[in-house]
Every structure is written in C-alpha cells, then in structure tokens.
PDB file of C-alpha atoms in Angstrom:
ATOM      1  CA  UNK A  15       2.612   9.468 -97.741  1.00 40.00           C
ATOM      2  CA  UNK A  16       1.612  10.827 -94.323  1.00 38.00           C
ATOM      3  CA  UNK A  17      -0.218   7.550 -93.529  1.00 40.00           C
ATOM      4  CA  UNK A  18       2.947   5.595 -94.386  1.00 40.00           C
ATOM      5  CA  UNK A  19       5.117   7.657 -92.009  1.00 38.00           C
ATOM      6  CA  UNK A  20       2.439   7.448 -89.309  1.00 39.00           C
ATOM      7  CA  UNK A  21       2.411   3.647 -89.557  1.00 42.00           C
ATOM      8  CA  UNK A  22       6.225   3.571 -89.590  1.00 41.00           C
ATOM      9  CA  UNK A  23       6.326   5.815 -86.491  1.00 40.00           C
ATOM     10  CA  UNK A  24       3.918   3.511 -84.639  1.00 42.00           C
ATOM     11  CA  UNK A  25       5.956   0.434 -85.605  1.00 44.00           C
ATOM     12  CA  UNK A  26       9.326   1.910 -84.634  1.00 44.00           C
ATOM     13  CA  UNK A  27       8.278   3.840 -81.523  1.00 47.00           C
ATOM     14  CA  UNK A  28       5.420   1.592 -80.362  1.00 56.00           C
ATOM     15  CA  UNK A  29       2.828   4.385 -80.145  1.00 59.00           C
ATOM     16  CA  UNK A  30      -0.485   2.867 -79.124  1.00 92.00           C
ATOM     17  CA  UNK A  31      -2.702   5.384 -77.297  1.00 96.00           C
ATOM     18  CA  UNK A  32      -2.675   9.164 -76.783  1.00 97.00           C
ATOM     19  CA  UNK A  33      -4.382  10.885 -73.844  1.00 97.00           C
ATOM     20  CA  UNK A  34      -5.407  14.563 -74.167  1.00 97.00           C
ATOM     21  CA  UNK A  35      -6.328  16.992 -71.399  1.00 96.00           C
ATOM     22  CA  UNK A  36      -8.975  18.811 -73.426  1.00 96.00           C
ATOM     23  CA  UNK A  37     -11.929  17.667 -75.505  1.00 95.00           C
ATOM     24  CA  UNK A  38     -11.460  17.099 -79.230  1.00 97.00           C
ATOM     25  CA  UNK A  39      -7.785  16.151 -78.816  1.00 97.00           C
ATOM     26  CA  UNK A  40      -6.626  19.522 -77.528  1.00 96.00           C
ATOM     27  CA  UNK A  41      -4.321  20.630 -74.758  1.00 95.00           C
ATOM     28  CA  UNK A  42      -1.396  18.723 -73.324  1.00 94.00           C
ATOM     29  CA  UNK A  43      -1.084  15.115 -74.432  1.00 96.00           C
ATOM     30  CA  UNK A  44       0.699  11.972 -73.362  1.00 96.00           C
ATOM     31  CA  UNK A  45       1.572   9.045 -75.629  1.00 96.00           C
ATOM     32  CA  UNK A  46       1.604   5.585 -74.078  1.00 96.00           C
ATOM     33  CA  UNK A  47       2.665   2.210 -75.478  1.00 95.00           C
ATOM     34  CA  UNK A  48       2.565  -0.039 -72.394  1.00 95.00           C
ATOM     35  CA  UNK A  49       0.818  -0.546 -69.072  1.00 97.00           C
ATOM     36  CA  UNK A  50       1.074   2.441 -66.753  1.00 97.00           C
ATOM     37  CA  UNK A  51      -0.018   2.160 -63.110  1.00 97.00           C
ATOM     38  CA  UNK A  52       0.036   5.919 -62.456  1.00 97.00           C
ATOM     39  CA  UNK A  53      -0.594   8.530 -65.157  1.00 96.00           C
ATOM     40  CA  UNK A  54      -1.248  11.536 -62.909  1.00 92.00           C
ATOM     41  CA  UNK A  55       2.210  13.059 -63.419  1.00 93.00           C
ATOM     42  CA  UNK A  56       1.645  13.224 -67.211  1.00 94.00           C
ATOM     43  CA  UNK A  57      -1.688  15.080 -67.273  1.00 93.00           C
ATOM     44  CA  UNK A  58      -4.151  16.552 -64.786  1.00 91.00           C
ATOM     45  CA  UNK A  59      -7.348  15.461 -66.538  1.00 93.00           C
ATOM     46  CA  UNK A  60      -8.308  13.403 -69.588  1.00 94.00           C
ATOM     47  CA  UNK A  61     -11.107  14.642 -71.823  1.00 94.00           C
ATOM     48  CA  UNK A  62     -10.244  12.825 -75.050  1.00 96.00           C
ATOM     49  CA  UNK A  63      -8.337   9.737 -76.159  1.00 96.00           C
ATOM     50  CA  UNK A  64      -7.062   8.483 -79.488  1.00 97.00           C
ATOM     51  CA  UNK A  65      -6.331   4.727 -79.638  1.00 96.00           C
ATOM     52  CA  UNK A  66      -3.905   4.189 -82.500  1.00 95.00           C
ATOM     53  CA  UNK A  67      -3.669   0.405 -82.169  1.00 92.00           C
ATOM     54  CA  UNK A  68      -4.712  -2.449 -79.952  1.00 91.00           C
ATOM     55  CA  UNK A  69      -7.303  -2.599 -77.203  1.00 94.00           C
ATOM     56  CA  UNK A  70      -6.906  -0.889 -73.837  1.00 96.00           C
ATOM     57  CA  UNK A  71      -8.487  -0.699 -70.422  1.00 96.00           C
ATOM     58  CA  UNK A  72      -8.280   2.713 -68.802  1.00 96.00           C
ATOM     59  CA  UNK A  73      -8.974   3.239 -65.116  1.00 96.00           C
ATOM     60  CA  UNK A  74     -10.267   6.113 -63.044  1.00 95.00           C
ATOM     61  CA  UNK A  75      -7.695   5.604 -60.273  1.00 95.00           C
ATOM     62  CA  UNK A  76      -4.011   4.631 -60.063  1.00 96.00           C
ATOM     63  CA  UNK A  77      -2.982   0.967 -59.884  1.00 97.00           C
ATOM     64  CA  UNK A  78      -5.814  -0.185 -62.156  1.00 96.00           C
ATOM     65  CA  UNK A  79      -8.569   0.659 -59.673  1.00 94.00           C
ATOM     66  CA  UNK A  80     -11.889   2.492 -59.849  1.00 93.00           C
ATOM     67  CA  UNK A  81     -14.145   2.662 -62.859  1.00 94.00           C
ATOM     68  CA  UNK A  82     -12.795   0.727 -65.845  1.00 95.00           C
ATOM     69  CA  UNK A  83     -13.355   1.513 -69.517  1.00 95.00           C
ATOM     70  CA  UNK A  84     -12.647  -0.718 -72.490  1.00 95.00           C
ATOM     71  CA  UNK A  85     -11.325   1.106 -75.565  1.00 95.00           C
ATOM     72  CA  UNK A  86     -10.558  -0.285 -78.992  1.00 93.00           C
ATOM     73  CA  UNK A  87      -8.886   1.448 -81.905  1.00 94.00           C
ATOM     74  CA  UNK A  88     -10.617   4.722 -82.639  1.00 95.00           C
ATOM     75  CA  UNK A  89     -11.165   8.290 -81.528  1.00 97.00           C
ATOM     76  CA  UNK A  90     -12.932   9.350 -78.354  1.00 96.00           C
ATOM     77  CA  UNK A  91     -13.319  13.173 -78.527  1.00 96.00           C
ATOM     78  CA  UNK A  92     -14.825  13.447 -75.026  1.00 93.00           C
ATOM     79  CA  UNK A  93     -15.137  11.193 -71.991  1.00 88.00           C
ATOM     80  CA  UNK A  94     -18.819  10.458 -72.634  1.00 88.00           C
ATOM     81  CA  UNK A  95     -17.761   8.601 -75.818  1.00 88.00           C
ATOM     82  CA  UNK A  96     -16.004   5.950 -73.723  1.00 87.00           C
ATOM     83  CA  UNK A  97     -18.937   5.975 -71.250  1.00 86.00           C
ATOM     84  CA  UNK A  98     -16.840   7.847 -68.701  1.00 84.00           C
ATOM     85  CA  UNK A  99     -18.367   9.413 -65.600  1.00 83.00           C
ATOM     86  CA  UNK A 100     -15.756  12.168 -65.422  1.00 85.00           C
ATOM     87  CA  UNK A 101     -12.441  13.337 -66.916  1.00 88.00           C
ATOM     88  CA  UNK A 102     -10.283  11.388 -64.467  1.00 92.00           C
ATOM     89  CA  UNK A 103      -8.035   8.681 -65.974  1.00 96.00           C
ATOM     90  CA  UNK A 104      -5.136   7.614 -63.750  1.00 96.00           C
ATOM     91  CA  UNK A 105      -3.897   4.256 -65.121  1.00 97.00           C
ATOM     92  CA  UNK A 106      -4.084   2.148 -68.266  1.00 97.00           C
ATOM     93  CA  UNK A 107      -3.441  -1.426 -69.297  1.00 96.00           C
ATOM     94  CA  UNK A 108      -2.996  -2.844 -72.780  1.00 95.00           C
ATOM     95  CA  UNK A 109      -5.161  -5.890 -73.511  1.00 95.00           C
ATOM     96  CA  UNK A 110      -2.880  -8.517 -75.077  1.00 93.00           C
ATOM     97  CA  UNK A 111      -3.813  -9.864 -78.477  1.00 91.00           C
ATOM     98  CA  UNK A 112      -5.242 -13.375 -78.219  1.00 94.00           C
ATOM     99  CA  UNK A 113      -6.153 -15.799 -80.958  1.00 92.00           C
ATOM    100  CA  UNK A 114      -7.601 -19.117 -79.957  1.00 94.00           C
ATOM    101  CA  UNK A 115     -10.437 -20.711 -78.047  1.00 96.00           C
ATOM    102  CA  UNK A 116     -12.107 -18.508 -75.434  1.00 98.00           C
ATOM    103  CA  UNK A 117     -13.300 -20.365 -72.356  1.00 98.00           C
ATOM    104  CA  UNK A 118     -14.734 -19.211 -69.034  1.00 98.00           C
ATOM    105  CA  UNK A 119     -16.760 -20.810 -66.224  1.00 98.00           C
ATOM    106  CA  UNK A 120     -19.083 -18.698 -64.116  1.00 98.00           C
ATOM    107  CA  UNK A 121     -20.451 -19.623 -60.704  1.00 98.00           C
ATOM    108  CA  UNK A 122     -23.491 -18.520 -58.758  1.00 96.00           C
ATOM    109  CA  UNK A 123     -21.647 -18.405 -55.416  1.00 97.00           C
ATOM    110  CA  UNK A 124     -18.213 -17.433 -54.109  1.00 98.00           C
ATOM    111  CA  UNK A 125     -15.334 -19.934 -54.135  1.00 98.00           C
ATOM    112  CA  UNK A 126     -16.654 -21.704 -57.255  1.00 98.00           C
ATOM    113  CA  UNK A 127     -19.819 -22.983 -55.567  1.00 97.00           C
ATOM    114  CA  UNK A 128     -23.458 -23.169 -56.627  1.00 96.00           C
ATOM    115  CA  UNK A 129     -24.772 -23.317 -60.149  1.00 96.00           C
ATOM    116  CA  UNK A 130     -22.018 -23.412 -62.796  1.00 97.00           C
ATOM    117  CA  UNK A 131     -22.000 -22.734 -66.516  1.00 97.00           C
ATOM    118  CA  UNK A 132     -19.246 -22.692 -69.113  1.00 98.00           C
ATOM    119  CA  UNK A 133     -19.099 -20.130 -71.912  1.00 98.00           C
ATOM    120  CA  UNK A 134     -17.099 -20.025 -75.125  1.00 98.00           C
ATOM    121  CA  UNK A 135     -18.698 -16.903 -76.602  1.00 97.00           C
ATOM    122  CA  UNK A 136     -20.325 -13.566 -75.795  1.00 97.00           C
ATOM    123  CA  UNK A 137     -23.457 -13.342 -73.654  1.00 97.00           C
ATOM    124  CA  UNK A 138     -25.679 -10.263 -74.143  1.00 97.00           C
ATOM    125  CA  UNK A 139     -27.988 -11.195 -71.236  1.00 97.00           C
ATOM    126  CA  UNK A 140     -26.629 -13.353 -68.422  1.00 97.00           C
ATOM    127  CA  UNK A 141     -30.015 -13.982 -66.776  1.00 95.00           C
ATOM    128  CA  UNK A 142     -31.432 -15.420 -70.024  1.00 95.00           C
ATOM    129  CA  UNK A 143     -28.751 -18.113 -70.207  1.00 94.00           C
ATOM    130  CA  UNK A 144     -27.482 -18.557 -66.649  1.00 93.00           C
ATOM    131  CA  UNK A 145     -30.871 -18.020 -64.944  1.00 87.00           C
ATOM    132  CA  UNK A 146     -29.255 -16.161 -62.042  1.00 86.00           C
ATOM    133  CA  UNK A 147     -28.837 -12.451 -61.412  1.00 81.00           C
ATOM    134  CA  UNK A 148     -25.407 -12.796 -59.837  1.00 94.00           C
ATOM    135  CA  UNK A 149     -21.999 -14.162 -60.729  1.00 97.00           C
ATOM    136  CA  UNK A 150     -20.032 -14.453 -57.505  1.00 98.00           C
ATOM    137  CA  UNK A 151     -16.938 -16.222 -58.861  1.00 98.00           C
ATOM    138  CA  UNK A 152     -15.479 -17.253 -62.193  1.00 98.00           C
ATOM    139  CA  UNK A 153     -12.563 -19.049 -63.765  1.00 98.00           C
ATOM    140  CA  UNK A 154     -11.185 -17.607 -67.001  1.00 98.00           C
ATOM    141  CA  UNK A 155      -9.311 -20.444 -68.677  1.00 98.00           C
ATOM    142  CA  UNK A 156      -8.641 -18.832 -72.058  1.00 98.00           C
ATOM    143  CA  UNK A 157      -8.814 -15.363 -73.540  1.00 98.00           C
ATOM    144  CA  UNK A 158      -9.651 -11.916 -72.182  1.00 98.00           C
ATOM    145  CA  UNK A 159     -13.193 -10.939 -71.233  1.00 98.00           C
ATOM    146  CA  UNK A 160     -15.171  -7.850 -70.207  1.00 98.00           C
ATOM    147  CA  UNK A 161     -18.038  -8.101 -67.698  1.00 98.00           C
ATOM    148  CA  UNK A 162     -20.758  -5.427 -67.888  1.00 97.00           C
ATOM    149  CA  UNK A 163     -23.091  -4.414 -65.105  1.00 95.00           C
ATOM    150  CA  UNK A 164     -26.229  -4.483 -67.315  1.00 95.00           C
ATOM    151  CA  UNK A 165     -27.493  -6.542 -70.273  1.00 97.00           C
ATOM    152  CA  UNK A 166     -26.476  -5.603 -73.801  1.00 97.00           C
ATOM    153  CA  UNK A 167     -22.974  -4.493 -72.769  1.00 96.00           C
ATOM    154  CA  UNK A 168     -23.945  -1.431 -70.762  1.00 94.00           C
ATOM    155  CA  UNK A 169     -22.956  -0.014 -67.385  1.00 93.00           C
ATOM    156  CA  UNK A 170     -19.785  -0.499 -65.370  1.00 94.00           C
ATOM    157  CA  UNK A 171     -17.111  -2.625 -67.015  1.00 96.00           C
ATOM    158  CA  UNK A 172     -14.665  -5.145 -65.552  1.00 97.00           C
ATOM    159  CA  UNK A 173     -11.640  -6.584 -67.312  1.00 98.00           C
ATOM    160  CA  UNK A 174     -10.858 -10.254 -66.668  1.00 98.00           C
ATOM    161  CA  UNK A 175      -7.601 -11.912 -67.619  1.00 97.00           C
ATOM    162  CA  UNK A 176      -6.984 -15.671 -67.460  1.00 98.00           C
ATOM    163  CA  UNK A 177      -7.107 -16.798 -63.849  1.00 98.00           C
ATOM    164  CA  UNK A 178      -9.338 -17.608 -60.911  1.00 98.00           C
ATOM    165  CA  UNK A 179     -11.660 -15.017 -59.399  1.00 98.00           C
ATOM    166  CA  UNK A 180     -12.955 -16.458 -56.100  1.00 98.00           C
ATOM    167  CA  UNK A 181     -15.168 -13.457 -55.309  1.00 98.00           C
ATOM    168  CA  UNK A 182     -16.592 -10.600 -57.329  1.00 98.00           C
ATOM    169  CA  UNK A 183     -14.224  -8.225 -55.493  1.00 97.00           C
ATOM    170  CA  UNK A 184     -11.338 -10.018 -57.259  1.00 97.00           C
ATOM    171  CA  UNK A 185     -12.397  -8.308 -60.518  1.00 97.00           C
ATOM    172  CA  UNK A 186     -12.898  -5.013 -58.591  1.00 95.00           C
ATOM    173  CA  UNK A 187     -16.700  -5.107 -58.597  1.00 96.00           C
ATOM    174  CA  UNK A 188     -18.760  -3.664 -55.747  1.00 94.00           C
ATOM    175  CA  UNK A 189     -21.472  -6.325 -56.127  1.00 96.00           C
ATOM    176  CA  UNK A 190     -21.980  -9.653 -57.910  1.00 97.00           C
ATOM    177  CA  UNK A 191     -24.428  -8.312 -60.509  1.00 96.00           C
ATOM    178  CA  UNK A 192     -23.283  -9.053 -64.066  1.00 97.00           C
ATOM    179  CA  UNK A 193     -25.747  -8.352 -66.870  1.00 97.00           C
ATOM    180  CA  UNK A 194     -23.635  -9.322 -69.881  1.00 97.00           C
ATOM    181  CA  UNK A 195     -20.114 -10.176 -70.954  1.00 98.00           C
ATOM    182  CA  UNK A 196     -18.070 -10.425 -74.119  1.00 97.00           C
ATOM    183  CA  UNK A 197     -14.723 -11.616 -75.368  1.00 97.00           C
ATOM    184  CA  UNK A 198     -12.040  -9.101 -76.322  1.00 96.00           C
ATOM    185  CA  UNK A 199     -11.568 -10.061 -79.952  1.00 90.00           C
ATOM    186  CA  UNK A 200     -11.679  -6.864 -82.008  1.00 70.00           C
ATOM    187  CA  UNK A 201      -8.281  -5.593 -83.083  1.00 55.00           C
TER     188      UNK A 201
END
C-alpha cells in the first residue's frame, strides 16, 4: 500500500530527485522535479541523493558548471557513490527521455576538422576505435550522451545534448581528452 501511495505522490507532484545534507539520507532535504540552475539556497552541502525517477546530471557549481555527475534511478548514500569529489552540488538538470536512433560525429580537431567518425552506440575506449587521444569537437545529431575522461566510463563526466560543439570547452571540458562515451538510455 505504501508503494502505491509513493508512486501516486510522484505522479501527482512530479517528485524526481531528493538531495540530503547528510550521509545516508539524513539532515535537511530538498525535493526537485525540474532543472534548477542554483540550489544553494535550499541546502548548504549535499552528502546523499535519492533519484526516484529519471536520469539527472548534477553539477558542482551554479548554472550547470564545474564537475558533472550522471545519476540514474537509485540511492546514493554518500558523494563517493556518485563519484563526487566533495559534498558540493549547486545545480541539477533532468536528462529528457529519448527513444530512437542515437547518432553523434566526433572530430579530431576544433571546428569539425581533422579525422571524423560517426557513432550510433557506446564506446568503452575511444582510442581503440577512433585512433586518436583527443576529441576537439563533436556534433550530436540524436540522443543524449555522456563523455568520460578515461576509458571504461571513468573519470570526469560531460553531458552532451543534441547540438554542435565546436570546441571541447563547449561541453565544459578543460582539455580535449575523452576516454569513453555512452548513450543515456537507462530509465
């Protein structure tokens, strides 16, 4: 019965993600159901997160800046569980649900120059398939993607929505090194 009312509450009130100040879902909390560019007025630190539905990107700084972390439905009792470097979360963005063909072109150089390769699926090791250590620009035609700094989906993360990224800074990276990437498909 409790599960039924929980599902009804989420449907009616749109509850998606809950941020907690303390580890193990303790302390003050804030419930969020849409993008929020500045969370600092709702809590001073974030040590645990419960994602009730959907997929989310959470950011270390306001306005979707700083370290980025991809979260799917589940419980994250401390910031190390989402690969966080600290307890600072200042903005969040919901990843829209997408069903269809995923398509992205990556380029060796800025402004869509140099070696090019098109991808329709995940890539656990960019250098194995692309034969370059750097992706300096990309064009996301379809779907939502996450770039990772290292192979096998490790290290810093970068969220890419459909659009053109002329330089690696356009996806908020500090360098052009991309070790792996995957599609956001798990809901």
